[in-house]
Amino acid sequence: MRVPRIYHPVSLLGQTQCELTEEAANHVGRVLRMQVGERLELFDGSNHIYLSVITQVSKKAVGVEILDRQF
C-alpha cells in the first residue's frame, strides 16, 4: 500500500512528535480515513522526508510520532 506524503509548514528537524495542521489533519483523518498506527511521510521544505506513524486521530487533530528522517 502507498504511504501518503503530507506537507508540514514548520521545520521538523530535531522533533520526535508533532501535530498536523488543521487542513492536513482533515485530509488525513476524513479524506484518507487513516487510523492510529498507520504510516505517512511528512515533508517540510528543508529537503528532508520524515517517516511517521499516527499516534492520535480526532475530528480536528492528528498527532504523529516521527520515526526516521531521510534526505
PDB file of N, CA and C in Angstrom:
ATOM      1  N   MET A   1       0.838  -1.187   0.000  1.00  0.00           N
ATOM      2  CA  MET A   1       0.000   0.000   0.000  1.00  0.00           C
ATOM      3  C   MET A   1       0.879   1.244   0.000  1.00  0.00           C
ATOM      4  N   ARG A   2       0.431   2.263  -0.671  1.00  0.00           N
ATOM      5  CA  ARG A   2       1.157   3.515  -0.769  1.00  0.00           C
ATOM      6  C   ARG A   2       1.139   4.279   0.541  1.00  0.00           C
ATOM      7  N   VAL A   3       2.254   4.943   0.843  1.00  0.00           N
ATOM      8  CA  VAL A   3       2.345   5.769   2.050  1.00  0.00           C
ATOM      9  C   VAL A   3       2.105   7.219   1.627  1.00  0.00           C
ATOM     10  N   PRO A   4       1.060   7.873   2.138  1.00  0.00           N
ATOM     11  CA  PRO A   4       0.781   9.265   1.765  1.00  0.00           C
ATOM     12  C   PRO A   4       1.897  10.200   2.221  1.00  0.00           C
ATOM     13  N   ARG A   5       2.153  11.221   1.420  1.00  0.00           N
ATOM     14  CA  ARG A   5       3.150  12.240   1.752  1.00  0.00           C
ATOM     15  C   ARG A   5       2.404  13.548   2.015  1.00  0.00           C
ATOM     16  N   ILE A   6       2.615  14.129   3.201  1.00  0.00           N
ATOM     17  CA  ILE A   6       1.873  15.301   3.660  1.00  0.00           C
ATOM     18  C   ILE A   6       2.843  16.443   3.944  1.00  0.00           C
ATOM     19  N   TYR A   7       2.500  17.654   3.476  1.00  0.00           N
ATOM     20  CA  TYR A   7       3.327  18.836   3.734  1.00  0.00           C
ATOM     21  C   TYR A   7       3.067  19.369   5.142  1.00  0.00           C
ATOM     22  N   HIS A   8       4.150  19.738   5.837  1.00  0.00           N
ATOM     23  CA  HIS A   8       4.055  20.359   7.165  1.00  0.00           C
ATOM     24  C   HIS A   8       4.815  21.682   7.105  1.00  0.00           C
ATOM     25  N   PRO A   9       4.167  22.828   7.365  1.00  0.00           N
ATOM     26  CA  PRO A   9       4.787  24.135   7.139  1.00  0.00           C
ATOM     27  C   PRO A   9       5.894  24.520   8.115  1.00  0.00           C
ATOM     28  N   VAL A  10       6.009  23.839   9.237  1.00  0.00           N
ATOM     29  CA  VAL A  10       7.021  24.166  10.247  1.00  0.00           C
ATOM     30  C   VAL A  10       8.130  23.121  10.180  1.00  0.00           C
ATOM     31  N   SER A  11       9.374  23.556  10.351  1.00  0.00           N
ATOM     32  CA  SER A  11      10.506  22.630  10.314  1.00  0.00           C
ATOM     33  C   SER A  11      10.341  21.526  11.355  1.00  0.00           C
ATOM     34  N   LEU A  12      10.626  20.309  10.953  1.00  0.00           N
ATOM     35  CA  LEU A  12      10.507  19.152  11.839  1.00  0.00           C
ATOM     36  C   LEU A  12      11.864  18.660  12.315  1.00  0.00           C
ATOM     37  N   LEU A  13      12.920  19.334  11.926  1.00  0.00           N
ATOM     38  CA  LEU A  13      14.277  18.925  12.275  1.00  0.00           C
ATOM     39  C   LEU A  13      14.442  18.875  13.794  1.00  0.00           C
ATOM     40  N   GLY A  14      14.834  17.729  14.314  1.00  0.00           N
ATOM     41  CA  GLY A  14      15.051  17.557  15.746  1.00  0.00           C
ATOM     42  C   GLY A  14      13.814  17.200  16.550  1.00  0.00           C
ATOM     43  N   GLN A  15      12.655  17.160  15.914  1.00  0.00           N
ATOM     44  CA  GLN A  15      11.425  16.829  16.637  1.00  0.00           C
ATOM     45  C   GLN A  15      11.158  15.326  16.583  1.00  0.00           C
ATOM     46  N   THR A  16      10.501  14.815  17.600  1.00  0.00           N
ATOM     47  CA  THR A  16      10.121  13.404  17.615  1.00  0.00           C
ATOM     48  C   THR A  16       8.613  13.229  17.518  1.00  0.00           C
ATOM     49  N   GLN A  17       7.849  14.305  17.771  1.00  0.00           N
ATOM     50  CA  GLN A  17       6.395  14.266  17.667  1.00  0.00           C
ATOM     51  C   GLN A  17       5.906  15.598  17.133  1.00  0.00           C
ATOM     52  N   CYS A  18       4.748  15.590  16.503  1.00  0.00           N
ATOM     53  CA  CYS A  18       4.136  16.848  16.081  1.00  0.00           C
ATOM     54  C   CYS A  18       2.649  16.626  15.854  1.00  0.00           C
ATOM     55  N   GLU A  19       1.942  17.723  15.714  1.00  0.00           N
ATOM     56  CA  GLU A  19       0.525  17.691  15.389  1.00  0.00           C
ATOM     57  C   GLU A  19       0.373  18.325  14.013  1.00  0.00           C
ATOM     58  N   LEU A  20      -0.391  17.693  13.149  1.00  0.00           N
ATOM     59  CA  LEU A  20      -0.585  18.210  11.805  1.00  0.00           C
ATOM     60  C   LEU A  20      -1.440  19.472  11.839  1.00  0.00           C
ATOM     61  N   THR A  21      -1.310  20.290  10.801  1.00  0.00           N
ATOM     62  CA  THR A  21      -2.160  21.469  10.683  1.00  0.00           C
ATOM     63  C   THR A  21      -3.610  21.009  10.532  1.00  0.00           C
ATOM     64  N   GLU A  22      -4.534  21.907  10.768  1.00  0.00           N
ATOM     65  CA  GLU A  22      -5.953  21.548  10.682  1.00  0.00           C
ATOM     66  C   GLU A  22      -6.315  21.037   9.286  1.00  0.00           C
ATOM     67  N   GLU A  23      -5.773  21.685   8.259  1.00  0.00           N
ATOM     68  CA  GLU A  23      -6.051  21.263   6.880  1.00  0.00           C
ATOM     69  C   GLU A  23      -5.488  19.866   6.602  1.00  0.00           C
ATOM     70  N   ALA A  24      -4.245  19.626   7.028  1.00  0.00           N
ATOM     71  CA  ALA A  24      -3.627  18.312   6.830  1.00  0.00           C
ATOM     72  C   ALA A  24      -4.345  17.245   7.656  1.00  0.00           C
ATOM     73  N   ALA A  25      -4.743  17.597   8.871  1.00  0.00           N
ATOM     74  CA  ALA A  25      -5.456  16.651   9.733  1.00  0.00           C
ATOM     75  C   ALA A  25      -6.792  16.264   9.107  1.00  0.00           C
ATOM     76  N   ASN A  26      -7.482  17.224   8.513  1.00  0.00           N
ATOM     77  CA  ASN A  26      -8.740  16.937   7.830  1.00  0.00           C
ATOM     78  C   ASN A  26      -8.501  15.966   6.676  1.00  0.00           C
ATOM     79  N   HIS A  27      -7.460  16.216   5.902  1.00  0.00           N
ATOM     80  CA  HIS A  27      -7.160  15.352   4.761  1.00  0.00           C
ATOM     81  C   HIS A  27      -6.813  13.930   5.213  1.00  0.00           C
ATOM     82  N   VAL A  28      -5.967  13.827   6.223  1.00  0.00           N
ATOM     83  CA  VAL A  28      -5.541  12.514   6.716  1.00  0.00           C
ATOM     84  C   VAL A  28      -6.696  11.779   7.398  1.00  0.00           C
ATOM     85  N   GLY A  29      -7.434  12.475   8.253  1.00  0.00           N
ATOM     86  CA  GLY A  29      -8.481  11.831   9.039  1.00  0.00           C
ATOM     87  C   GLY A  29      -9.782  11.586   8.310  1.00  0.00           C
ATOM     88  N   ARG A  30     -10.224  12.551   7.519  1.00  0.00           N
ATOM     89  CA  ARG A  30     -11.538  12.433   6.882  1.00  0.00           C
ATOM     90  C   ARG A  30     -11.478  11.966   5.433  1.00  0.00           C
ATOM     91  N   VAL A  31     -10.514  12.474   4.670  1.00  0.00           N
ATOM     92  CA  VAL A  31     -10.436  12.103   3.256  1.00  0.00           C
ATOM     93  C   VAL A  31      -9.772  10.739   3.089  1.00  0.00           C
ATOM     94  N   LEU A  32      -8.578  10.587   3.668  1.00  0.00           N
ATOM     95  CA  LEU A  32      -7.857   9.321   3.553  1.00  0.00           C
ATOM     96  C   LEU A  32      -8.337   8.282   4.562  1.00  0.00           C
ATOM     97  N   ARG A  33      -9.032   8.738   5.608  1.00  0.00           N
ATOM     98  CA  ARG A  33      -9.562   7.865   6.667  1.00  0.00           C
ATOM     99  C   ARG A  33      -8.486   6.997   7.309  1.00  0.00           C
ATOM    100  N   MET A  34      -7.352   7.633   7.583  1.00  0.00           N
ATOM    101  CA  MET A  34      -6.251   6.912   8.218  1.00  0.00           C
ATOM    102  C   MET A  34      -6.510   6.779   9.710  1.00  0.00           C
ATOM    103  N   GLN A  35      -5.944   5.740  10.301  1.00  0.00           N
ATOM    104  CA  GLN A  35      -6.163   5.420  11.705  1.00  0.00           C
ATOM    105  C   GLN A  35      -4.841   5.384  12.466  1.00  0.00           C
ATOM    106  N   VAL A  36      -4.939   5.330  13.783  1.00  0.00           N
ATOM    107  CA  VAL A  36      -3.768   5.202  14.646  1.00  0.00           C
ATOM    108  C   VAL A  36      -2.976   3.965  14.222  1.00  0.00           C
ATOM    109  N   GLY A  37      -1.652   4.135  14.135  1.00  0.00           N
ATOM    110  CA  GLY A  37      -0.774   3.034  13.759  1.00  0.00           C
ATOM    111  C   GLY A  37      -0.379   3.026  12.296  1.00  0.00           C
ATOM    112  N   GLU A  38      -1.101   3.775  11.461  1.00  0.00           N
ATOM    113  CA  GLU A  38      -0.752   3.823  10.040  1.00  0.00           C
ATOM    114  C   GLU A  38       0.394   4.804   9.819  1.00  0.00           C
ATOM    115  N   ARG A  39       1.170   4.542   8.776  1.00  0.00           N
ATOM    116  CA  ARG A  39       2.351   5.355   8.489  1.00  0.00           C
ATOM    117  C   ARG A  39       2.071   6.384   7.409  1.00  0.00           C
ATOM    118  N   LEU A  40       2.781   7.496   7.506  1.00  0.00           N
ATOM    119  CA  LEU A  40       2.756   8.523   6.481  1.00  0.00           C
ATOM    120  C   LEU A  40       4.112   9.200   6.441  1.00  0.00           C
ATOM    121  N   GLU A  41       4.362   9.924   5.360  1.00  0.00           N
ATOM    122  CA  GLU A  41       5.600  10.678   5.235  1.00  0.00           C
ATOM    123  C   GLU A  41       5.270  12.159   5.328  1.00  0.00           C
ATOM    124  N   LEU A  42       6.063  12.891   6.091  1.00  0.00           N
ATOM    125  CA  LEU A  42       5.921  14.337   6.191  1.00  0.00           C
ATOM    126  C   LEU A  42       7.112  14.983   5.507  1.00  0.00           C
ATOM    127  N   PHE A  43       6.882  16.121   4.845  1.00  0.00           N
ATOM    128  CA  PHE A  43       7.993  16.907   4.325  1.00  0.00           C
ATOM    129  C   PHE A  43       7.745  18.358   4.684  1.00  0.00           C
ATOM    130  N   ASP A  44       8.850  19.091   4.942  1.00  0.00           N
ATOM    131  CA  ASP A  44       8.708  20.453   5.456  1.00  0.00           C
ATOM    132  C   ASP A  44       9.435  21.508   4.629  1.00  0.00           C
ATOM    133  N   GLY A  45       9.866  21.169   3.435  1.00  0.00           N
ATOM    134  CA  GLY A  45      10.540  22.143   2.592  1.00  0.00           C
ATOM    135  C   GLY A  45      12.021  22.263   2.861  1.00  0.00           C
ATOM    136  N   SER A  46      12.576  21.456   3.755  1.00  0.00           N
ATOM    137  CA  SER A  46      14.009  21.510   4.070  1.00  0.00           C
ATOM    138  C   SER A  46      14.765  20.353   3.416  1.00  0.00           C
ATOM    139  N   ASN A  47      14.177  19.778   2.365  1.00  0.00           N
ATOM    140  CA  ASN A  47      14.774  18.648   1.643  1.00  0.00           C
ATOM    141  C   ASN A  47      14.898  17.398   2.491  1.00  0.00           C
ATOM    142  N   HIS A  48      14.075  17.267   3.509  1.00  0.00           N
ATOM    143  CA  HIS A  48      14.027  16.056   4.317  1.00  0.00           C
ATOM    144  C   HIS A  48      12.623  15.462   4.230  1.00  0.00           C
ATOM    145  N   ILE A  49      12.559  14.148   4.325  1.00  0.00           N
ATOM    146  CA  ILE A  49      11.292  13.433   4.400  1.00  0.00           C
ATOM    147  C   ILE A  49      11.300  12.677   5.719  1.00  0.00           C
ATOM    148  N   TYR A  50      10.213  12.772   6.464  1.00  0.00           N
ATOM    149  CA  TYR A  50      10.132  12.171   7.793  1.00  0.00           C
ATOM    150  C   TYR A  50       9.115  11.038   7.781  1.00  0.00           C
ATOM    151  N   LEU A  51       9.584   9.810   7.969  1.00  0.00           N
ATOM    152  CA  LEU A  51       8.689   8.671   8.098  1.00  0.00           C
ATOM    153  C   LEU A  51       8.040   8.759   9.473  1.00  0.00           C
ATOM    154  N   SER A  52       6.720   8.731   9.504  1.00  0.00           N
ATOM    155  CA  SER A  52       5.976   8.952  10.748  1.00  0.00           C
ATOM    156  C   SER A  52       4.863   7.932  10.900  1.00  0.00           C
ATOM    157  N   VAL A  53       4.405   7.788  12.135  1.00  0.00           N
ATOM    158  CA  VAL A  53       3.275   6.917  12.431  1.00  0.00           C
ATOM    159  C   VAL A  53       2.234   7.731  13.197  1.00  0.00           C
ATOM    160  N   ILE A  54       0.972   7.517  12.888  1.00  0.00           N
ATOM    161  CA  ILE A  54      -0.112   8.251  13.537  1.00  0.00           C
ATOM    162  C   ILE A  54      -0.299   7.725  14.954  1.00  0.00           C
ATOM    163  N   THR A  55      -0.319   8.651  15.919  1.00  0.00           N
ATOM    164  CA  THR A  55      -0.489   8.273  17.321  1.00  0.00           C
ATOM    165  C   THR A  55      -1.841   8.697  17.877  1.00  0.00           C
ATOM    166  N   GLN A  56      -2.502   9.657  17.203  1.00  0.00           N
ATOM    167  CA  GLN A  56      -3.783  10.170  17.695  1.00  0.00           C
ATOM    168  C   GLN A  56      -4.590  10.700  16.518  1.00  0.00           C
ATOM    169  N   VAL A  57      -5.875  10.402  16.488  1.00  0.00           N
ATOM    170  CA  VAL A  57      -6.769  10.929  15.458  1.00  0.00           C
ATOM    171  C   VAL A  57      -8.041  11.407  16.134  1.00  0.00           C
ATOM    172  N   SER A  58      -8.404  12.673  15.881  1.00  0.00           N
ATOM    173  CA  SER A  58      -9.695  13.197  16.321  1.00  0.00           C
ATOM    174  C   SER A  58     -10.286  13.975  15.150  1.00  0.00           C
ATOM    175  N   LYS A  59     -11.428  14.602  15.340  1.00  0.00           N
ATOM    176  CA  LYS A  59     -12.084  15.294  14.234  1.00  0.00           C
ATOM    177  C   LYS A  59     -11.241  16.427  13.651  1.00  0.00           C
ATOM    178  N   LYS A  60     -10.496  17.145  14.502  1.00  0.00           N
ATOM    179  CA  LYS A  60      -9.738  18.292  14.010  1.00  0.00           C
ATOM    180  C   LYS A  60      -8.242  18.198  14.252  1.00  0.00           C
ATOM    181  N   ALA A  61      -7.766  17.064  14.745  1.00  0.00           N
ATOM    182  CA  ALA A  61      -6.335  16.956  15.050  1.00  0.00           C
ATOM    183  C   ALA A  61      -5.824  15.551  14.759  1.00  0.00           C
ATOM    184  N   VAL A  62      -4.588  15.518  14.269  1.00  0.00           N
ATOM    185  CA  VAL A  62      -3.887  14.253  14.070  1.00  0.00           C
ATOM    186  C   VAL A  62      -2.488  14.427  14.636  1.00  0.00           C
ATOM    187  N   GLY A  63      -2.124  13.566  15.571  1.00  0.00           N
ATOM    188  CA  GLY A  63      -0.786  13.585  16.151  1.00  0.00           C
ATOM    189  C   GLY A  63       0.047  12.474  15.545  1.00  0.00           C
ATOM    190  N   VAL A  64       1.330  12.756  15.311  1.00  0.00           N
ATOM    191  CA  VAL A  64       2.216  11.750  14.730  1.00  0.00           C
ATOM    192  C   VAL A  64       3.520  11.679  15.510  1.00  0.00           C
ATOM    193  N   GLU A  65       4.143  10.517  15.458  1.00  0.00           N
ATOM    194  CA  GLU A  65       5.478  10.320  16.012  1.00  0.00           C
ATOM    195  C   GLU A  65       6.423  10.136  14.835  1.00  0.00           C
ATOM    196  N   ILE A  66       7.516  10.880  14.839  1.00  0.00           N
ATOM    197  CA  ILE A  66       8.493  10.800  13.758  1.00  0.00           C
ATOM    198  C   ILE A  66       9.444   9.646  14.046  1.00  0.00           C
ATOM    199  N   LEU A  67       9.522   8.707  13.103  1.00  0.00           N
ATOM    200  CA  LEU A  67      10.334   7.512  13.282  1.00  0.00           C
ATOM    201  C   LEU A  67      11.720   7.644  12.661  1.00  0.00           C
ATOM    202  N   ASP A  68      11.802   8.305  11.489  1.00  0.00           N
ATOM    203  CA  ASP A  68      13.062   8.361  10.760  1.00  0.00           C
ATOM    204  C   ASP A  68      13.084   9.575   9.848  1.00  0.00           C
ATOM    205  N   ARG A  69      14.296  10.072   9.578  1.00  0.00           N
ATOM    206  CA  ARG A  69      14.469  11.209   8.670  1.00  0.00           C
ATOM    207  C   ARG A  69      15.304  10.753   7.483  1.00  0.00           C
ATOM    208  N   GLN A  70      14.854  11.096   6.282  1.00  0.00           N
ATOM    209  CA  GLN A  70      15.573  10.758   5.056  1.00  0.00           C
ATOM    210  C   GLN A  70      15.897  12.037   4.312  1.00  0.00           C
ATOM    211  N   PHE A  71      16.963  11.995   3.534  1.00  0.00           N
ATOM    212  CA  PHE A  71      17.357  13.167   2.741  1.00  0.00           C
ATOM    213  C   PHE A  71      16.805  13.069   1.345  1.00  0.00           C
TER     214      PHE A  71
END
